[in-house]
PDB file of C-alpha atoms in Angstrom:
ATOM      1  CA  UNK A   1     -10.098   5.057 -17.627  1.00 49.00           C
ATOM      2  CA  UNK A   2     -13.368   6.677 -16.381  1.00 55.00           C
ATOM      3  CA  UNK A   3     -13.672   9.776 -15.308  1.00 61.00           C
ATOM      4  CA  UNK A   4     -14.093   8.665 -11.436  1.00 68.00           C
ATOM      5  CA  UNK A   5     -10.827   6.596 -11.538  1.00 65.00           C
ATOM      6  CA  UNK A   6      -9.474  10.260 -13.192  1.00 67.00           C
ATOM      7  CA  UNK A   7     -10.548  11.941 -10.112  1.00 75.00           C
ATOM      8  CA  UNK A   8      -9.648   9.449  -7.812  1.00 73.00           C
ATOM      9  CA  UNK A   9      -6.054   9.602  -9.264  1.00 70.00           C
ATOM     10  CA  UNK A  10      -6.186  13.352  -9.038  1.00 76.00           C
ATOM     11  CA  UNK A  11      -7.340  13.324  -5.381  1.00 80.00           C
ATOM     12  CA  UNK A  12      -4.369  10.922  -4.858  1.00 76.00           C
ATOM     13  CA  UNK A  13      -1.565  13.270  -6.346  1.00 76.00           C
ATOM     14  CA  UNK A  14      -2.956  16.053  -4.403  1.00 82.00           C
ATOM     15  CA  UNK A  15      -2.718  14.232  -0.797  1.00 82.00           C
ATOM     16  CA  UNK A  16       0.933  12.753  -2.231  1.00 78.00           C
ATOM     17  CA  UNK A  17       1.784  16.687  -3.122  1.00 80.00           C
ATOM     18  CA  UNK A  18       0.686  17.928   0.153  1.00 83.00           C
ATOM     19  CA  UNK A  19       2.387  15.555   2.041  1.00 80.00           C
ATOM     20  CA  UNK A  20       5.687  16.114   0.140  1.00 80.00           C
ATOM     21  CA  UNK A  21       5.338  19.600   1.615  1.00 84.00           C
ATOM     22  CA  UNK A  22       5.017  18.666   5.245  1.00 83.00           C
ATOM     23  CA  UNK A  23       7.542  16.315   5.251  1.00 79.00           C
ATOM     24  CA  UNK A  24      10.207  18.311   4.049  1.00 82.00           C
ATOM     25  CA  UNK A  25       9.463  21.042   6.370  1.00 86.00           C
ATOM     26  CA  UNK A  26       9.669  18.933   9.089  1.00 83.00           C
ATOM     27  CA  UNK A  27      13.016  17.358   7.420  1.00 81.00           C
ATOM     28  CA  UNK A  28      14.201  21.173   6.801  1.00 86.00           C
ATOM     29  CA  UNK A  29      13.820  22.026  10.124  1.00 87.00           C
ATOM     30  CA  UNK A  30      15.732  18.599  11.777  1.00 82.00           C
ATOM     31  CA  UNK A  31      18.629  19.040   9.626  1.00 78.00           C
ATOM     32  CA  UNK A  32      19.218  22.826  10.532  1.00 83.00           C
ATOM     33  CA  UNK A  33      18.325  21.769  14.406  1.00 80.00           C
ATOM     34  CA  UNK A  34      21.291  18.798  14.494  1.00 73.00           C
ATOM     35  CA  UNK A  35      23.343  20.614  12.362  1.00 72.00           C
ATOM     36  CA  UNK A  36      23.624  23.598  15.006  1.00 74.00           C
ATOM     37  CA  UNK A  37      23.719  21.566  17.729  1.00 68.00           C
ATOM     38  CA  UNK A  38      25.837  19.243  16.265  1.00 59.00           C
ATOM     39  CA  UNK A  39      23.300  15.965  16.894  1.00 65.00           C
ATOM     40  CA  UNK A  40      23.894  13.027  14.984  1.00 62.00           C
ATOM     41  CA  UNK A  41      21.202  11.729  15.705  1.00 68.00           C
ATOM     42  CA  UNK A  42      18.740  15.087  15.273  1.00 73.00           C
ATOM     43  CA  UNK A  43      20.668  15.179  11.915  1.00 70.00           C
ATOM     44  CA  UNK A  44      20.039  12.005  10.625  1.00 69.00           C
ATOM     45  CA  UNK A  45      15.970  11.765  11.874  1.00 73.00           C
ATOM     46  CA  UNK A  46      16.326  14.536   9.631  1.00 75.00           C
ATOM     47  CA  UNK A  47      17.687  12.810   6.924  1.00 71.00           C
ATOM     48  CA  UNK A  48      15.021  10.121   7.033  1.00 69.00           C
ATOM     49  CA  UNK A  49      12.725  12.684   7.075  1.00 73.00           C
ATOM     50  CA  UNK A  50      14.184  13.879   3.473  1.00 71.00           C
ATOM     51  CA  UNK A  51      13.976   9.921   2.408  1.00 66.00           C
ATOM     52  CA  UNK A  52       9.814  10.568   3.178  1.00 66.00           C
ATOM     53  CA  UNK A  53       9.803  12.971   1.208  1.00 69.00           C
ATOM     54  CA  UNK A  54      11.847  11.260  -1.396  1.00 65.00           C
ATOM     55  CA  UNK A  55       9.085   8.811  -1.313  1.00 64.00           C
ATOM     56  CA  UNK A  56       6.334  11.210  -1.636  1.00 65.00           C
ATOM     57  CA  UNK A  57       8.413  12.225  -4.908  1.00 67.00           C
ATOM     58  CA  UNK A  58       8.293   8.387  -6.352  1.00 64.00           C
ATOM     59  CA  UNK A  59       4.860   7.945  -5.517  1.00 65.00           C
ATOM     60  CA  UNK A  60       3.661  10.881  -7.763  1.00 67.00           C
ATOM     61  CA  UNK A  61       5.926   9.837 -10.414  1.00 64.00           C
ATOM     62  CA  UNK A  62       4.050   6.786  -9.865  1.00 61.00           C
ATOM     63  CA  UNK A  63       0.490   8.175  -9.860  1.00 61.00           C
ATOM     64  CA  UNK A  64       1.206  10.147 -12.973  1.00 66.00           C
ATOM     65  CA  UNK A  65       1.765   6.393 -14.763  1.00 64.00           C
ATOM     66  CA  UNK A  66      -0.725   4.726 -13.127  1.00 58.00           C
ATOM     67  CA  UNK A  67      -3.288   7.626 -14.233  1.00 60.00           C
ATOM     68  CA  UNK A  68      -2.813   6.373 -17.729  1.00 67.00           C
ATOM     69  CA  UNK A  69      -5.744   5.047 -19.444  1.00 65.00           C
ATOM     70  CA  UNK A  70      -6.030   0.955 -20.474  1.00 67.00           C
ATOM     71  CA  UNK A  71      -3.877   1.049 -24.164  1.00 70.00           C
ATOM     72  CA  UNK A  72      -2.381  -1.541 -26.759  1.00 74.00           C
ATOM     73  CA  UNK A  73       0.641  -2.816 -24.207  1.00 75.00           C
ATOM     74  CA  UNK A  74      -1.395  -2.141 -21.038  1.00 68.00           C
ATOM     75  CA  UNK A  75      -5.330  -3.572 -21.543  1.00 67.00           C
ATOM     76  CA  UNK A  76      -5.641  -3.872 -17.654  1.00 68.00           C
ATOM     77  CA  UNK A  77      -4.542   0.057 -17.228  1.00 65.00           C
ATOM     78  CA  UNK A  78      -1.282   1.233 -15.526  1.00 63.00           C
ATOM     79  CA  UNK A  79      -2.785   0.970 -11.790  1.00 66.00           C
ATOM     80  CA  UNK A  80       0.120  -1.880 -11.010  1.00 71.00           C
ATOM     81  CA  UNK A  81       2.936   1.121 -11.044  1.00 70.00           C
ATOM     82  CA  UNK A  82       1.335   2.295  -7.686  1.00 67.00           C
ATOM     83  CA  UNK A  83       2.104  -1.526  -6.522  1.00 73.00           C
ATOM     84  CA  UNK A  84       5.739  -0.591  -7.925  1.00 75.00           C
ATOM     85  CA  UNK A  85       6.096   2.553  -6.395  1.00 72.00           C
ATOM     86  CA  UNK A  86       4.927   0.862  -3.295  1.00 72.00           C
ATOM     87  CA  UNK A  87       8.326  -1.462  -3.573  1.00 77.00           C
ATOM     88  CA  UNK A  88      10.438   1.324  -3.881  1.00 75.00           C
ATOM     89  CA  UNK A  89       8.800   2.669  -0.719  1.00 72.00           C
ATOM     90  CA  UNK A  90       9.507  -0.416   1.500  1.00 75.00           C
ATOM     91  CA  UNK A  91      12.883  -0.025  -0.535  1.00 77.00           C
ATOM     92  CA  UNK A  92      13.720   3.046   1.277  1.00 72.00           C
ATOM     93  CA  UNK A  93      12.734   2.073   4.586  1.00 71.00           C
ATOM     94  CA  UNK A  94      15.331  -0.395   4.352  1.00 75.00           C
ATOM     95  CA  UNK A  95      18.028   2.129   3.149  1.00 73.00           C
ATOM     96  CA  UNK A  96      16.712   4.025   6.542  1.00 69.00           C
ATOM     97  CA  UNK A  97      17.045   0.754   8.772  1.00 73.00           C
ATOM     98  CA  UNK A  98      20.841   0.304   7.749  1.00 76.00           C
ATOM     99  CA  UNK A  99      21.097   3.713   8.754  1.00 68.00           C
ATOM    100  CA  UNK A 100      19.516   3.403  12.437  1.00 66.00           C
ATOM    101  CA  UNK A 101      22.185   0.536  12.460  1.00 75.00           C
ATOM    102  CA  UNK A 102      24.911   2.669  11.489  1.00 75.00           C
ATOM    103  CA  UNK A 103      24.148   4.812  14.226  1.00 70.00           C
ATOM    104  CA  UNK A 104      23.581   2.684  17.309  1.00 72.00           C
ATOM    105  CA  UNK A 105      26.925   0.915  16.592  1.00 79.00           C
ATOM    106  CA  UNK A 106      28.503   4.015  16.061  1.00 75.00           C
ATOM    107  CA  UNK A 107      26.957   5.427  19.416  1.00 71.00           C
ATOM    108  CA  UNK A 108      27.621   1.981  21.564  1.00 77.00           C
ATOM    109  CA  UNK A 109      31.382   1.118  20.259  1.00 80.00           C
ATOM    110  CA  UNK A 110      32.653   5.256  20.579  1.00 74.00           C
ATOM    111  CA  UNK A 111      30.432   6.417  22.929  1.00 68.00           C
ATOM    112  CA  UNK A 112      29.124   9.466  20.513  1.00 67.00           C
ATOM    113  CA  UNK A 113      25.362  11.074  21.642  1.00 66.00           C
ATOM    114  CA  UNK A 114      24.322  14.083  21.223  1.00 64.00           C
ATOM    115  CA  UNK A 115      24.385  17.659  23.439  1.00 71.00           C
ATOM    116  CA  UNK A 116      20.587  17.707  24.864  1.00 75.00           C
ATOM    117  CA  UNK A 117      19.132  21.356  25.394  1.00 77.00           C
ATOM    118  CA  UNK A 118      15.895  22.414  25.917  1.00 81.00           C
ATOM    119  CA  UNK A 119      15.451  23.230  22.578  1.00 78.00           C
ATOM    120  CA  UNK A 120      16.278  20.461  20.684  1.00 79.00           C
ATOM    121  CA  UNK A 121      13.530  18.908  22.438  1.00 83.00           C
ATOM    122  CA  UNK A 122      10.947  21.480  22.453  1.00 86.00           C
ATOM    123  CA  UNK A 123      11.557  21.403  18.553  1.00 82.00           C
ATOM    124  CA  UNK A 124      11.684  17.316  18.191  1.00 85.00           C
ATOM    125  CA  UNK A 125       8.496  17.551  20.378  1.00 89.00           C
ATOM    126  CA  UNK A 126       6.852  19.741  17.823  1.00 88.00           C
ATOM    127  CA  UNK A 127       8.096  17.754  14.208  1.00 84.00           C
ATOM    128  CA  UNK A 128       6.973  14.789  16.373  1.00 87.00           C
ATOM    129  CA  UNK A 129       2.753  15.899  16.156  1.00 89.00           C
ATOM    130  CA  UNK A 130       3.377  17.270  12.609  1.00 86.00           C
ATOM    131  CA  UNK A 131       4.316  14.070  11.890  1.00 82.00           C
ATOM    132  CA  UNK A 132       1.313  12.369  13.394  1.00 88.00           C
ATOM    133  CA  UNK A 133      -1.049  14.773  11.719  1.00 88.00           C
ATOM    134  CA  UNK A 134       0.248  13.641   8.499  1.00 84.00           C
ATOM    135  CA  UNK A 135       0.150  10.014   8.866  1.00 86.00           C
ATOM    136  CA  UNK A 136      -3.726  10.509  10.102  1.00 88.00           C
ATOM    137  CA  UNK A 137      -4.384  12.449   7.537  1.00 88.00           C
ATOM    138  CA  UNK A 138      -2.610  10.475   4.646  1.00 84.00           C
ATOM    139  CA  UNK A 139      -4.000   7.273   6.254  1.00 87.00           C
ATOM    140  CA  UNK A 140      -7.612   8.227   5.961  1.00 89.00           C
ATOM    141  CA  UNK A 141      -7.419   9.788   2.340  1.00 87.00           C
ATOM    142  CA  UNK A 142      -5.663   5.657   1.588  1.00 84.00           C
ATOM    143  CA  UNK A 143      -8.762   4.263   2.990  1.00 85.00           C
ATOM    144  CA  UNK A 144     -10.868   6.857   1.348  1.00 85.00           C
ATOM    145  CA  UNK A 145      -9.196   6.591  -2.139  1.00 82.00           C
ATOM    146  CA  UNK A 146      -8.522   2.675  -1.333  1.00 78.00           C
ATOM    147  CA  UNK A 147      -4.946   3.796  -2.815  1.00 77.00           C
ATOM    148  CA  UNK A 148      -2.235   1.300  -1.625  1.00 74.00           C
ATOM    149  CA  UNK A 149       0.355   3.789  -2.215  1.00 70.00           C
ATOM    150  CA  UNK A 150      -0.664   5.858  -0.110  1.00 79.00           C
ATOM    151  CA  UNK A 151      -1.274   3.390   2.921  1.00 81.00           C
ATOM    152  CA  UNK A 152       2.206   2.317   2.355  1.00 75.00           C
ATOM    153  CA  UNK A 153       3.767   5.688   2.293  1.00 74.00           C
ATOM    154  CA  UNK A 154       1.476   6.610   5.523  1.00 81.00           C
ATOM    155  CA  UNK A 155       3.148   3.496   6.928  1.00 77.00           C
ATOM    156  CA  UNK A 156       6.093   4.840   6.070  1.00 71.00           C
ATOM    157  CA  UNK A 157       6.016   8.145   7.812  1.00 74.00           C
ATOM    158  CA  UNK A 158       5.140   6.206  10.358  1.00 77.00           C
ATOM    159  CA  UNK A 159       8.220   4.792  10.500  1.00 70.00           C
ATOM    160  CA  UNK A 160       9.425   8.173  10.587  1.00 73.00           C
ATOM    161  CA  UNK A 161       7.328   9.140  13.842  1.00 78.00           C
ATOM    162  CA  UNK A 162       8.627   5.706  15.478  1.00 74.00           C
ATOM    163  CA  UNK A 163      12.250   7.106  14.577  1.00 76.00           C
ATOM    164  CA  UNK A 164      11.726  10.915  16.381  1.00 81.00           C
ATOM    165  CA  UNK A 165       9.933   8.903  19.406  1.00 81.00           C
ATOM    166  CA  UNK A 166      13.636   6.931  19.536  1.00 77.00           C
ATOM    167  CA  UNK A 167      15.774   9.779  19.264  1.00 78.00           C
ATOM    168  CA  UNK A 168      13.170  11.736  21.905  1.00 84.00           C
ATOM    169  CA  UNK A 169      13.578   8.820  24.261  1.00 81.00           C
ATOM    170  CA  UNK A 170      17.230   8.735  23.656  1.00 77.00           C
ATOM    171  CA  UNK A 171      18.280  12.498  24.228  1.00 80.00           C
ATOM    172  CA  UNK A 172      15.962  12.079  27.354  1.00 83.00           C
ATOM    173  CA  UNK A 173      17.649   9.751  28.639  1.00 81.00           C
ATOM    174  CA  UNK A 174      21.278  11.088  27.343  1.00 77.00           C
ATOM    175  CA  UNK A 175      20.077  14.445  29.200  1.00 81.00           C
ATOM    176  CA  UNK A 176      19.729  11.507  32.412  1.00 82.00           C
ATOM    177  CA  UNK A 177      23.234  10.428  32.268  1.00 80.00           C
ATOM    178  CA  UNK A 178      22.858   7.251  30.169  1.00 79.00           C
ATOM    179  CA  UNK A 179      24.539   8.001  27.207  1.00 74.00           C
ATOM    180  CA  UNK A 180      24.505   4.262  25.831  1.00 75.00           C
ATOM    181  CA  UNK A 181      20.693   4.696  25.353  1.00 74.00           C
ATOM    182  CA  UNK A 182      21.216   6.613  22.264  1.00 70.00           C
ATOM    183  CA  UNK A 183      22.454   3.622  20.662  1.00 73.00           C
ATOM    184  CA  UNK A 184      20.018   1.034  22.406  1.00 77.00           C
ATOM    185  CA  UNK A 185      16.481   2.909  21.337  1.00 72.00           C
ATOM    186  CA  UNK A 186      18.094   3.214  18.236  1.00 70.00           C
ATOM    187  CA  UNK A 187      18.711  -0.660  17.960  1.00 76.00           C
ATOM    188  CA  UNK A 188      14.333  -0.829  19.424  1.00 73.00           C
ATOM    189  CA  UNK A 189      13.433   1.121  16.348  1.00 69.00           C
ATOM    190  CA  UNK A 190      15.226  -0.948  13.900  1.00 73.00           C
ATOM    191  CA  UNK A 191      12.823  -3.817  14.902  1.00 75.00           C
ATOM    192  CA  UNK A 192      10.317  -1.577  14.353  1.00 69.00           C
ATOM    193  CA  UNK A 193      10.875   0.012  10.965  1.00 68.00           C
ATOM    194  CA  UNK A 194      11.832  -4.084   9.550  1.00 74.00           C
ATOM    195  CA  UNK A 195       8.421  -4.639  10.366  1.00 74.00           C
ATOM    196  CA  UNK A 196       7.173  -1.634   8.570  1.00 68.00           C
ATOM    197  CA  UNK A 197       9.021  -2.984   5.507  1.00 72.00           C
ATOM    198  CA  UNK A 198       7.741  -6.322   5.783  1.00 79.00           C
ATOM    199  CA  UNK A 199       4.345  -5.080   5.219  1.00 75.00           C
ATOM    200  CA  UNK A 200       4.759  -2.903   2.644  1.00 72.00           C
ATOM    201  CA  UNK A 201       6.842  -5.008   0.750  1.00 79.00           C
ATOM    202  CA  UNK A 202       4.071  -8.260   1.017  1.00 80.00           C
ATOM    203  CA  UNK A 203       1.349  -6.250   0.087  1.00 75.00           C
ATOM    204  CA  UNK A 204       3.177  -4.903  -3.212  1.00 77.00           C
ATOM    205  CA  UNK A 205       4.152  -8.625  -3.813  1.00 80.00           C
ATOM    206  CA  UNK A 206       0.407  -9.803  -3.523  1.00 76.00           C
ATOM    207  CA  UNK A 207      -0.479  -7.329  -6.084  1.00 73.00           C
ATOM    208  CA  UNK A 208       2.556  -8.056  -8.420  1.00 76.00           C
ATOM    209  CA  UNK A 209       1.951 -11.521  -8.260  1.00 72.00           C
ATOM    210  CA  UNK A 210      -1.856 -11.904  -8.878  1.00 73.00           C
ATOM    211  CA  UNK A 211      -2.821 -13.157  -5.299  1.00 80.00           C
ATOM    212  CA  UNK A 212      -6.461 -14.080  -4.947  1.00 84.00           C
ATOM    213  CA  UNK A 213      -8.508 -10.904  -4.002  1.00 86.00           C
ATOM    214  CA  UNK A 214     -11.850 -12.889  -3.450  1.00 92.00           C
ATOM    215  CA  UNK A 215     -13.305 -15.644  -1.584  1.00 92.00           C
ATOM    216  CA  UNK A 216     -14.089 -18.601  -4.602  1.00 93.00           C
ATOM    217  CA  UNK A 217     -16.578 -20.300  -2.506  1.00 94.00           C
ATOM    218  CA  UNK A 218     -18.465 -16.929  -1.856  1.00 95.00           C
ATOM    219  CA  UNK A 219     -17.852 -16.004  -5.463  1.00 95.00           C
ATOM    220  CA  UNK A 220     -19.143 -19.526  -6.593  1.00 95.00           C
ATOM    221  CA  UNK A 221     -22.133 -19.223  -3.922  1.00 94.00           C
ATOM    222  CA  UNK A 222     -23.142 -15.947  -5.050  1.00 94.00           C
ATOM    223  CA  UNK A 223     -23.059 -17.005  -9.162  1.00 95.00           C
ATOM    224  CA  UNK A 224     -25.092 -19.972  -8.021  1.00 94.00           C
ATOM    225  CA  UNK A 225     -27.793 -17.837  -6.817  1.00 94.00           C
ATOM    226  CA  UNK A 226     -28.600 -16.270 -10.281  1.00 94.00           C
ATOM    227  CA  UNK A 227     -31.596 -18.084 -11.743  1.00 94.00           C
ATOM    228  CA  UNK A 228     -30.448 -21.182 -14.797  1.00 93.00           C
ATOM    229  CA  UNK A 229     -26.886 -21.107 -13.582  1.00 94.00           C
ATOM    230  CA  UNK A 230     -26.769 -25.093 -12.827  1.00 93.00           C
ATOM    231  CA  UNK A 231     -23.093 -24.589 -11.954  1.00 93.00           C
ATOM    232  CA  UNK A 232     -19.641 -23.059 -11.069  1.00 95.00           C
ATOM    233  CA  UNK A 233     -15.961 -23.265 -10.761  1.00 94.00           C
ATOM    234  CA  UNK A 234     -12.427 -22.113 -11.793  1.00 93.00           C
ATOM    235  CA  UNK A 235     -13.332 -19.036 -10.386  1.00 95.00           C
ATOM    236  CA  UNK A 236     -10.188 -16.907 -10.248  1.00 94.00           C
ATOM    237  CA  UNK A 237      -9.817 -12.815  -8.798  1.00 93.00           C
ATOM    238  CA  UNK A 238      -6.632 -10.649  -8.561  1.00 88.00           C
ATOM    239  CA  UNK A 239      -5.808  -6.784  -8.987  1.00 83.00           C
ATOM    240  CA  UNK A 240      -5.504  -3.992  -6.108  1.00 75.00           C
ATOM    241  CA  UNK A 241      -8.273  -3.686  -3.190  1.00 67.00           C
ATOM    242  CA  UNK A 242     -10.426  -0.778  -4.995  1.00 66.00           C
ATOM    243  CA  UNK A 243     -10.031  -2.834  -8.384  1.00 78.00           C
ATOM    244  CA  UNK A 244     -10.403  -6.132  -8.717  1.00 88.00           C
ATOM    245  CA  UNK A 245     -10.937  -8.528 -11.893  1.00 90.00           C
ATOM    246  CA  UNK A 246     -12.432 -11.813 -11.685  1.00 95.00           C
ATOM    247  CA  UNK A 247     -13.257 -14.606 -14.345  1.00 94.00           C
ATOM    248  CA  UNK A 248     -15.080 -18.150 -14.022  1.00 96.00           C
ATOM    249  CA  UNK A 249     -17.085 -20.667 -15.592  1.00 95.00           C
ATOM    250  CA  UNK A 250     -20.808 -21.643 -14.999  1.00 95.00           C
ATOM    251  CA  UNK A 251     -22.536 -24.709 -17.068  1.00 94.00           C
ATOM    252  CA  UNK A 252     -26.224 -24.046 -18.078  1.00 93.00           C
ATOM    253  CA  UNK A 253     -29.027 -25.684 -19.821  1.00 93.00           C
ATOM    254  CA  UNK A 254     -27.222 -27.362 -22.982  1.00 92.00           C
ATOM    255  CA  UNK A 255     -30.783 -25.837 -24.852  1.00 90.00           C
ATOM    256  CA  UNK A 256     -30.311 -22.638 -24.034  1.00 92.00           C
ATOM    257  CA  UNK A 257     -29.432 -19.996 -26.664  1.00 92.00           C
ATOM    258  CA  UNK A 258     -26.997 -17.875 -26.952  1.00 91.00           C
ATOM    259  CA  UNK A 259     -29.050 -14.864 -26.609  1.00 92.00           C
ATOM    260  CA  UNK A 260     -30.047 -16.178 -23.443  1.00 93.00           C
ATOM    261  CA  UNK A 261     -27.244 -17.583 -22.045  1.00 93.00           C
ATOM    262  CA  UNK A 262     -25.406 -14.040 -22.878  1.00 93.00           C
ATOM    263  CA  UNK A 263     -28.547 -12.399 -20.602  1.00 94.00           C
ATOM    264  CA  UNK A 264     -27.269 -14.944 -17.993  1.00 94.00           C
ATOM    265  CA  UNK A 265     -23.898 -13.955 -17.591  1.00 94.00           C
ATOM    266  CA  UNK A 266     -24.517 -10.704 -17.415  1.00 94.00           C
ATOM    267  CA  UNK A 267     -26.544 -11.261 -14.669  1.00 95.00           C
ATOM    268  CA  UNK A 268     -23.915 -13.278 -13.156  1.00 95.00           C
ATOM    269  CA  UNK A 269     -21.968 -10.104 -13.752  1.00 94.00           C
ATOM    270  CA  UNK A 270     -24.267  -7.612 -12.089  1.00 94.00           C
ATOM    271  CA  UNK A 271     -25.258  -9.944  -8.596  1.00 94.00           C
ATOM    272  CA  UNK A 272     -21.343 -10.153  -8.432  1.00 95.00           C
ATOM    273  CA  UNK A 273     -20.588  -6.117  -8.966  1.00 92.00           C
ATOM    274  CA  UNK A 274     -23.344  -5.925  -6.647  1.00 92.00           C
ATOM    275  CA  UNK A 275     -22.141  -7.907  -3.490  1.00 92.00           C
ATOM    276  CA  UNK A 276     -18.020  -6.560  -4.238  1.00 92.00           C
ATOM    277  CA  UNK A 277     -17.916  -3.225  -5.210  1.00 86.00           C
ATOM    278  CA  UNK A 278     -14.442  -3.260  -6.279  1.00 83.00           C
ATOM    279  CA  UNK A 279     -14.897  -5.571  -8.601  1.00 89.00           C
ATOM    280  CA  UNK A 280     -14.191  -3.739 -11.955  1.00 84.00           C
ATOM    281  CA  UNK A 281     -14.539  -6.307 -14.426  1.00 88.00           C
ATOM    282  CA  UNK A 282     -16.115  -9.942 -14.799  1.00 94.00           C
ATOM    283  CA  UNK A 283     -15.534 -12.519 -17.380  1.00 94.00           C
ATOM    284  CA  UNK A 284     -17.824 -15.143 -17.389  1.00 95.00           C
ATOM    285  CA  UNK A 285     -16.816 -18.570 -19.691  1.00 95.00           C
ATOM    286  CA  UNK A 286     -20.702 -19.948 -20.413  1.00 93.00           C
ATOM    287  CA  UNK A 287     -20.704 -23.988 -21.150  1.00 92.00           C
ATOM    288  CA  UNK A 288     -23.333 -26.905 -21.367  1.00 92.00           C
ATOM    289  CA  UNK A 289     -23.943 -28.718 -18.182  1.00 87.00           C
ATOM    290  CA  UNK A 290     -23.090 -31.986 -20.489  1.00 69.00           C
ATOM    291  CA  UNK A 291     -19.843 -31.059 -20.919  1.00 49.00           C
ATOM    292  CA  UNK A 292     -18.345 -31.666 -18.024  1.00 48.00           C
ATOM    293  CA  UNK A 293     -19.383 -34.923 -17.882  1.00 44.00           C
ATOM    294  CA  UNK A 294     -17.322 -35.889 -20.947  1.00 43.00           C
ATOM    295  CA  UNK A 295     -14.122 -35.120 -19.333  1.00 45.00           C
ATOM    296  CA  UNK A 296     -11.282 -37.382 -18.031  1.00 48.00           C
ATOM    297  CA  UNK A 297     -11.244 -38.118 -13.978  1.00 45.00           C
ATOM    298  CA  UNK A 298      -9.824 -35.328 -12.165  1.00 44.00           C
ATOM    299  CA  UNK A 299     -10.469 -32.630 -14.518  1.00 47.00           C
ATOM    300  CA  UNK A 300     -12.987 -29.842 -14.086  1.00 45.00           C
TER     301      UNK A 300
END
């Protein structure tokens, strides 16, 4: 791995550490908050809170593997384990969903909510902007880094700011005289965090699973453009957003040498590193123009 993927990583681990802080401060003071008013709901925002953090403890497990440079068992790197650790994210946001179910039910069929005081909101208020400081400021640093891991897990706190906005809305209106709504907003924000999951779960997969991370047309189009390449095709891409690997085939003069055909695909290389700068790695499969012509119907 070179040394700005080592920096990048490090970058990553300190935004992941940081975060880990802020979100169990905010979980900290939740849990103390329900716990002395005796909020279920207070209590268990709280509780998710701790499962962000839990996350933020995964992903630099995660980070520390996918630091690793390319080896014997792993000539691609370890950069997939952040696609992993991104699983176990929208893995806990699930956990966290059952858990907003628990509670409405539990609210709507015995009628539980919590005691509202001026407090517990001033305080749920305050956690509430921590929280959206931290998903700006993780957010930008995954666009920044182009780290999926930590785009899900901003995503994921997320989730936990559209949870204290529920439980906000729900002791407001508790504090109203509608003590059913605790268990109704609760039921919103389920819909809310499933969709959260969805996301994070798809984008893993399309990692995991080698979806195509380039356009072949605009690949083939671009490879076309380099001077004696007559040809292109089976032009295949996959990896993360900030690392991408692509391989393909051009046909060229059946005359040409192999010192110059060599010079040619590295240029087909370079114009393609060029136009995608996440591309990381380009395999080019040189053949004679002739050959092509010599295969069965259908084939290419």
């Amino acid at each position: 791995m070179d040394a700005s993927s080592l920096e990048r990583n490090r970058k990553v681990r300190t935004v992941l550490a940081a975060i880990l802080l802020a979100n169990w401060a905010v979980a900290l003071t939740k849990l103390v908050l329900g716990l002395e008013s005796g909020s279920a709901a207070v209590t268990a925002d709280g509780v998710h809170s701790f499962i962000d953090g839990g996350s933020n403890v995964l992903a630099l497990v995660a980070m520390s593997v996918a630091s690793r440079p390319a080896d014997e068992d792993h000539p691609y790197g370890h950069g997939k384990f952040e696609a992993l650790a991104s699983l176990g994210i929208g893995a806990l946001i699930g956990t966290s969903m059952l858990e907003l179910g628990r509670m409405a039910l539990d609210s709507l069929l015995h009628g539980r909510h919590p005691e509202v005081t001026p407090l517990m909101l001033g305080v749920m208020v305050g956690t509430l902007l921590v929280n959206l400081g931290v998903t700006r400021v993780e957010h930008h640093w995954g666009r920044e880094l182009q780290s999926p891991l930590l785009l899900a897990d901003a995503r994921h706190t997320l989730s936990d700011v559209g949870v204290t906005l529920a439980v906000l809305a729900s002791l407001g209106l508790v504090w109203l005289g509608y003590p059913k709504a605790d268990g109704l907003v609760t039921l919103g924000v389920m819909v809310f965090v499933a969709r959260v999951a969805w996301g994070i779960v798809k984008q893993a997969v399309g990692i995991l699973s080698d979806t195509a991370r380039l356009d072949k047309q605009k690949v083939a189009t671009l490879t076309l453009q380099v001077p004696g390449v007559r040809s292109c095709h089976d032009v295949r891409s996959r990896g993360m957003e900030g690392t991408v690997y692509v391989d393909l085939k051009i046909e060229v003069d059946p005359q040409m040498s192999t010192a110059r055909a060599h010079e040619l695909a590295d240029a087909v290389e370079a114009r393609l590193q060029a136009e995608f700068p996440e591309v990381v790695d380009v395999v080019v499969h040189v053949e004679p123009a002739r050959a092509r012509a010599a295969l069965p119907p259908g084939k290419t």
